[in-house]
XYZ file of C-alpha atoms in Angstrom:
330
model
C 0.000 0.000 0.000
C -2.333 1.532 1.263
C 1.219 2.117 4.656
C 0.677 3.908 -0.205
C 1.920 2.725 1.668
C -2.071 2.032 2.628
C -1.073 4.524 4.914
C -0.899 6.957 1.842
C -1.942 12.801 5.314
C -5.075 17.821 2.281
C -3.185 19.197 4.934
C -2.710 22.777 6.030
C -2.674 24.731 9.224
C -0.355 25.601 12.000
C 2.660 23.337 12.645
C 3.012 21.693 15.997
C 6.195 22.032 18.020
C 7.820 19.548 20.339
C 8.146 21.648 23.500
C 6.996 21.268 27.087
C 3.849 23.099 28.129
C 4.822 26.070 30.296
C 2.827 27.462 33.206
C 0.629 30.459 32.424
C 1.088 33.577 34.605
C -0.639 36.948 34.657
C 1.871 38.740 36.885
C -0.240 38.552 40.076
C 0.885 36.777 43.234
C -2.190 34.518 43.079
C -1.329 33.500 39.557
C 2.293 32.851 40.521
C 1.171 30.622 43.356
C -1.126 28.559 41.105
C 0.569 25.347 39.910
C 1.091 24.928 36.178
C -1.550 22.890 34.419
C -0.517 19.628 32.796
C -1.381 18.601 29.231
C -4.635 16.645 29.333
C -3.293 13.746 27.277
C 0.117 13.418 28.928
C 1.034 10.574 31.260
C 3.285 11.160 34.285
C 6.790 12.118 33.168
C 9.311 9.306 33.009
C 12.310 9.629 35.290
C 15.871 9.232 34.154
C 17.758 10.759 31.253
C 15.856 12.017 28.232
C 15.879 9.374 25.484
C 16.356 10.010 21.767
C 14.412 8.545 18.845
C 14.966 9.164 15.146
C 11.664 9.466 13.281
C 11.034 8.879 9.571
C 7.806 9.281 7.624
C 6.688 8.030 4.189
C 6.767 10.380 1.240
C 2.973 10.584 1.125
C 2.864 14.307 1.771
C 5.295 17.196 1.998
C 7.112 18.024 5.219
C 4.748 20.773 6.350
C 1.653 18.713 5.534
C 3.080 15.697 7.357
C 3.760 17.750 10.484
C 0.378 19.461 10.330
C -1.182 16.024 10.536
C 1.179 14.214 12.928
C 2.996 17.025 14.748
C 0.550 16.986 17.661
C 1.248 13.272 18.180
C 4.996 13.915 18.156
C 4.526 16.734 20.661
C 2.488 14.456 22.935
C 5.025 11.632 22.637
C 7.885 13.987 23.458
C 6.106 15.316 26.576
C 4.611 12.069 27.777
C 7.614 9.835 27.221
C 10.429 12.311 27.947
C 11.748 11.621 24.450
C 13.752 13.864 22.139
C 12.401 13.187 18.637
C 14.900 13.911 15.877
C 15.589 13.411 12.197
C 18.537 11.388 10.903
C 20.776 14.473 11.107
C 20.121 14.864 14.831
C 17.891 17.913 14.378
C 14.891 18.269 16.677
C 11.399 17.903 15.224
C 10.491 21.230 16.793
C 10.519 22.586 13.261
C 8.326 21.220 10.505
C 11.172 21.416 8.020
C 13.222 18.902 10.026
C 11.019 15.823 9.528
C 12.526 13.176 7.235
C 10.125 11.976 4.539
C 11.497 9.000 2.660
C 10.688 6.863 -0.353
C 9.829 3.227 0.281
C 13.324 1.815 -0.292
C 14.906 4.507 1.879
C 12.333 3.925 4.611
C 12.933 0.170 4.648
C 16.704 0.652 4.683
C 16.530 3.237 7.480
C 14.413 1.030 9.751
C 16.402 -2.129 8.980
C 19.733 -0.468 9.752
C 18.452 1.397 12.809
C 19.005 4.831 11.283
C 15.295 5.427 11.885
C 13.775 3.989 15.061
C 10.159 5.140 14.818
C 8.264 5.262 11.537
C 4.914 5.024 9.837
C 4.787 2.306 7.170
C 2.255 1.032 4.674
C 1.037 -2.591 4.956
C 3.322 -3.888 2.202
C 6.388 -2.470 3.919
C 5.226 -3.799 7.291
C 5.018 -7.315 5.835
C 8.474 -6.952 4.305
C 10.000 -5.723 7.574
C 8.489 -8.492 9.693
C 9.671 -11.224 7.318
C 13.223 -9.875 7.630
C 13.200 -9.988 11.429
C 12.019 -6.524 12.441
C 9.344 -6.190 15.156
C 5.699 -6.216 14.138
C 3.973 -2.819 14.005
C 2.669 -1.766 17.395
C -0.165 0.660 16.671
C -2.811 1.654 14.151
C -5.437 4.417 14.163
C -8.758 3.235 15.514
C -11.873 4.070 17.502
C -11.534 3.879 21.267
C -15.210 3.193 22.012
C -15.808 0.497 19.394
C -12.308 -0.983 19.246
C -12.514 -0.930 15.448
C -9.149 -0.506 13.751
C -8.759 1.676 10.695
C -8.738 -0.237 7.422
C -8.961 0.338 3.709
C -9.846 -1.505 0.537
C -8.096 -1.906 -2.762
C -10.318 -0.218 -5.342
C -10.170 -0.176 -9.122
C -11.242 3.247 -10.349
C -11.918 4.932 -13.663
C -13.459 8.219 -14.775
C -17.223 8.432 -14.503
C -17.464 9.290 -18.206
C -15.271 6.386 -19.339
C -16.756 3.454 -21.279
C -15.524 0.946 -18.661
C -18.286 -0.561 -16.547
C -16.605 -3.687 -15.134
C -13.013 -4.898 -14.611
C -13.039 -7.140 -17.694
C -13.592 -4.066 -19.870
C -9.980 -3.096 -19.157
C -8.413 -6.088 -20.923
C -5.770 -4.780 -23.285
C -5.642 -1.357 -21.569
C -3.230 0.350 -19.185
C -3.875 0.269 -15.441
C -1.855 2.436 -13.081
C -0.156 0.733 -10.153
C 1.652 2.923 -7.601
C 5.038 1.497 -6.569
C 6.464 -2.040 -6.659
C 6.360 -2.530 -2.860
C 2.931 -0.973 -2.234
C 0.351 -3.428 -0.903
C -2.770 -1.843 -2.351
C -0.942 -0.201 -5.227
C 0.815 -3.288 -6.614
C 1.038 -6.435 -4.476
C -2.708 -6.824 -3.909
C -3.650 -6.202 -7.565
C -1.149 -8.854 -8.649
C -2.618 -11.317 -6.147
C -6.330 -10.504 -6.551
C -6.885 -9.193 -10.086
C -6.279 -12.530 -11.892
C -9.552 -13.832 -10.397
C -11.273 -10.901 -12.132
C -9.837 -11.855 -15.509
C -7.159 -9.182 -15.224
C -3.735 -10.772 -14.850
C -1.132 -7.988 -14.632
C 1.358 -7.795 -17.530
C -0.763 -10.308 -19.433
C -4.316 -8.973 -19.675
C -3.311 -5.361 -19.173
C -0.199 -3.173 -19.162
C 1.062 -2.121 -15.728
C 2.169 1.508 -15.510
C 3.764 2.709 -12.265
C 2.599 6.188 -11.254
C 4.777 6.513 -8.120
C 1.878 7.225 -5.766
C -1.839 6.811 -5.070
C -2.590 10.490 -5.593
C -0.657 10.423 -8.861
C -2.668 7.399 -9.986
C -6.015 9.058 -9.282
C -4.890 12.341 -10.838
C -3.630 10.433 -13.864
C -7.042 8.820 -14.303
C -8.764 12.187 -13.981
C -6.528 13.729 -16.663
C -6.809 10.785 -19.018
C -3.261 9.473 -18.672
C -4.507 6.091 -17.428
C -7.825 4.386 -18.257
C -7.944 3.037 -14.689
C -5.930 2.749 -11.491
C -5.549 0.429 -8.506
C -5.495 2.564 -5.353
C -6.184 2.471 -1.630
C -9.679 3.585 -0.707
C -8.578 5.634 2.312
C -6.030 7.645 0.337
C -8.619 8.185 -2.362
C -11.089 9.445 0.255
C -8.464 11.828 1.624
C -8.164 13.406 -1.819
C -11.921 14.030 -1.750
C -11.732 15.496 1.780
C -9.084 18.026 0.794
C -10.868 18.918 -2.430
C -8.350 17.518 -4.908
C -11.062 15.573 -6.704
C -14.828 15.149 -6.645
C -16.134 11.711 -5.795
C -18.833 12.178 -8.413
C -16.111 12.267 -11.085
C -14.853 8.735 -10.351
C -16.443 5.330 -10.923
C -15.359 2.390 -8.742
C -15.358 -0.818 -10.792
C -14.379 -3.199 -7.986
C -13.267 -3.254 -4.343
C -11.499 -5.840 -2.203
C -12.125 -7.072 1.343
C -10.619 -4.765 4.018
C -6.876 -4.478 4.616
C -5.014 -3.049 7.588
C -3.967 0.536 6.866
C -0.713 2.394 7.664
C 0.755 1.429 11.002
C 3.520 2.585 13.328
C 6.611 0.525 13.951
C 9.913 0.666 15.831
C 13.237 -0.827 14.817
C 14.598 -3.810 16.719
C 17.452 -1.846 18.275
C 15.036 0.243 20.400
C 15.321 -0.951 23.996
C 12.354 -2.853 25.493
C 11.908 -0.113 28.109
C 11.730 2.637 25.481
C 9.415 0.544 23.287
C 7.059 0.136 26.243
C 7.214 3.884 26.897
C 6.354 4.755 23.289
C 3.479 2.277 23.231
C 1.992 3.451 26.523
C 2.095 7.099 25.451
C 0.724 6.293 22.002
C -2.245 4.337 23.330
C -3.362 7.206 25.589
C -3.035 9.806 22.850
C -6.256 11.536 21.789
C -6.133 12.510 18.132
C -6.082 16.204 17.274
C -9.102 17.709 15.462
C -7.004 17.878 12.295
C -6.161 14.185 12.484
C -9.771 13.206 13.246
C -10.895 15.130 10.179
C -8.333 13.331 8.035
C -9.119 9.908 9.530
C -12.910 9.956 10.090
C -14.086 7.640 12.850
C -10.621 7.305 14.383
C -9.684 9.033 17.634
C -6.706 7.138 19.091
C -4.117 4.421 18.477
C -5.063 0.793 19.087
C -2.641 -2.116 19.576
C -2.078 -4.651 16.801
C -2.335 -8.422 16.796
C -0.144 -9.040 13.769
C -1.260 -12.591 13.042
C -4.912 -11.556 13.079
C -4.815 -8.028 11.712
C -2.290 -8.668 8.935
C -3.651 -12.026 7.767
C -4.898 -10.664 4.425
C -1.791 -8.549 3.905
C 0.517 -11.506 4.549
C -1.533 -13.708 2.205
C -1.045 -11.153 -0.573
C 2.647 -10.724 0.269
C 3.318 -14.474 0.196
C 1.471 -14.893 -3.101
C 3.503 -12.161 -4.732
C 6.753 -13.627 -3.402
C 5.789 -17.041 -4.768
C 4.951 -15.496 -8.130
C 8.377 -13.835 -8.231
C 10.079 -17.133 -7.420
C 8.552 -18.929 -10.413
C 8.722 -16.020 -12.857
C 11.125 -16.563 -15.783
C 14.397 -14.688 -15.580
C 14.513 -11.566 -17.760
C 16.290 -11.973 -21.076
C 19.848 -10.698 -21.159
């Protein structure tokens, strides 16, 4: 994917800074005697030296947009866990321009080598990391009251005024995929489309767009007859006004997949992992984040075997297909 890459942020507004909340004073002796108020979402401060974590985010949005969406979470995590969040250059995430946003290969490499210790990843990348020995993702957006975890579907979309009414109408055409490692943008179509009579590279030509938003935009502008994209990222484009839902026809949708999740590299100490998880699970999403992720208000823990069953099925099928594919001609 979507972490998409489901995750794929639309996003504007004030940036959030990673600083402690200071006491408010009005200059009077009564005000000076009043204890400083604590952030509502923060847990008791952890004792001991302040820990450091390097954060990396997927290249779904620009730096400012990414921080507008997730900066409040970083601020909460910094306060609650007594953690100094940094980029790979050791610069504090106090400034929106300091966040590292990486392509899929860079993100995988950074987590695997420990250069990044906390990251958001799409489902396809999560599957790849776990199979290479990295810890399973620890948290996903969800609804506190219902316990429902955020999910998305793979959808096959075309323009509303196109002649295509069903998937089989696209035989012999071009269909946009996103990136090679994206779950919803490439792995899932390769695993699920053959049952629809659409075997990639056989029944239709695969064209990589390099992103879900690019795929949808390409369909809208007539570059691609259709595209395989994550439903949640498509809905985000509607929310921010990039497209009108009435302009797109959905030809097919899959069963639900887990969306973008949060993971830590294996070199993060057990104590710090526990601290990050505890603070994450008590975090109440900001209004901006709730608007972007409708129905979600907090992070919920993940049972990888259960929650990633469909993702891992797709991942294993694609790996098997690669293993039996003929070697390219020299």
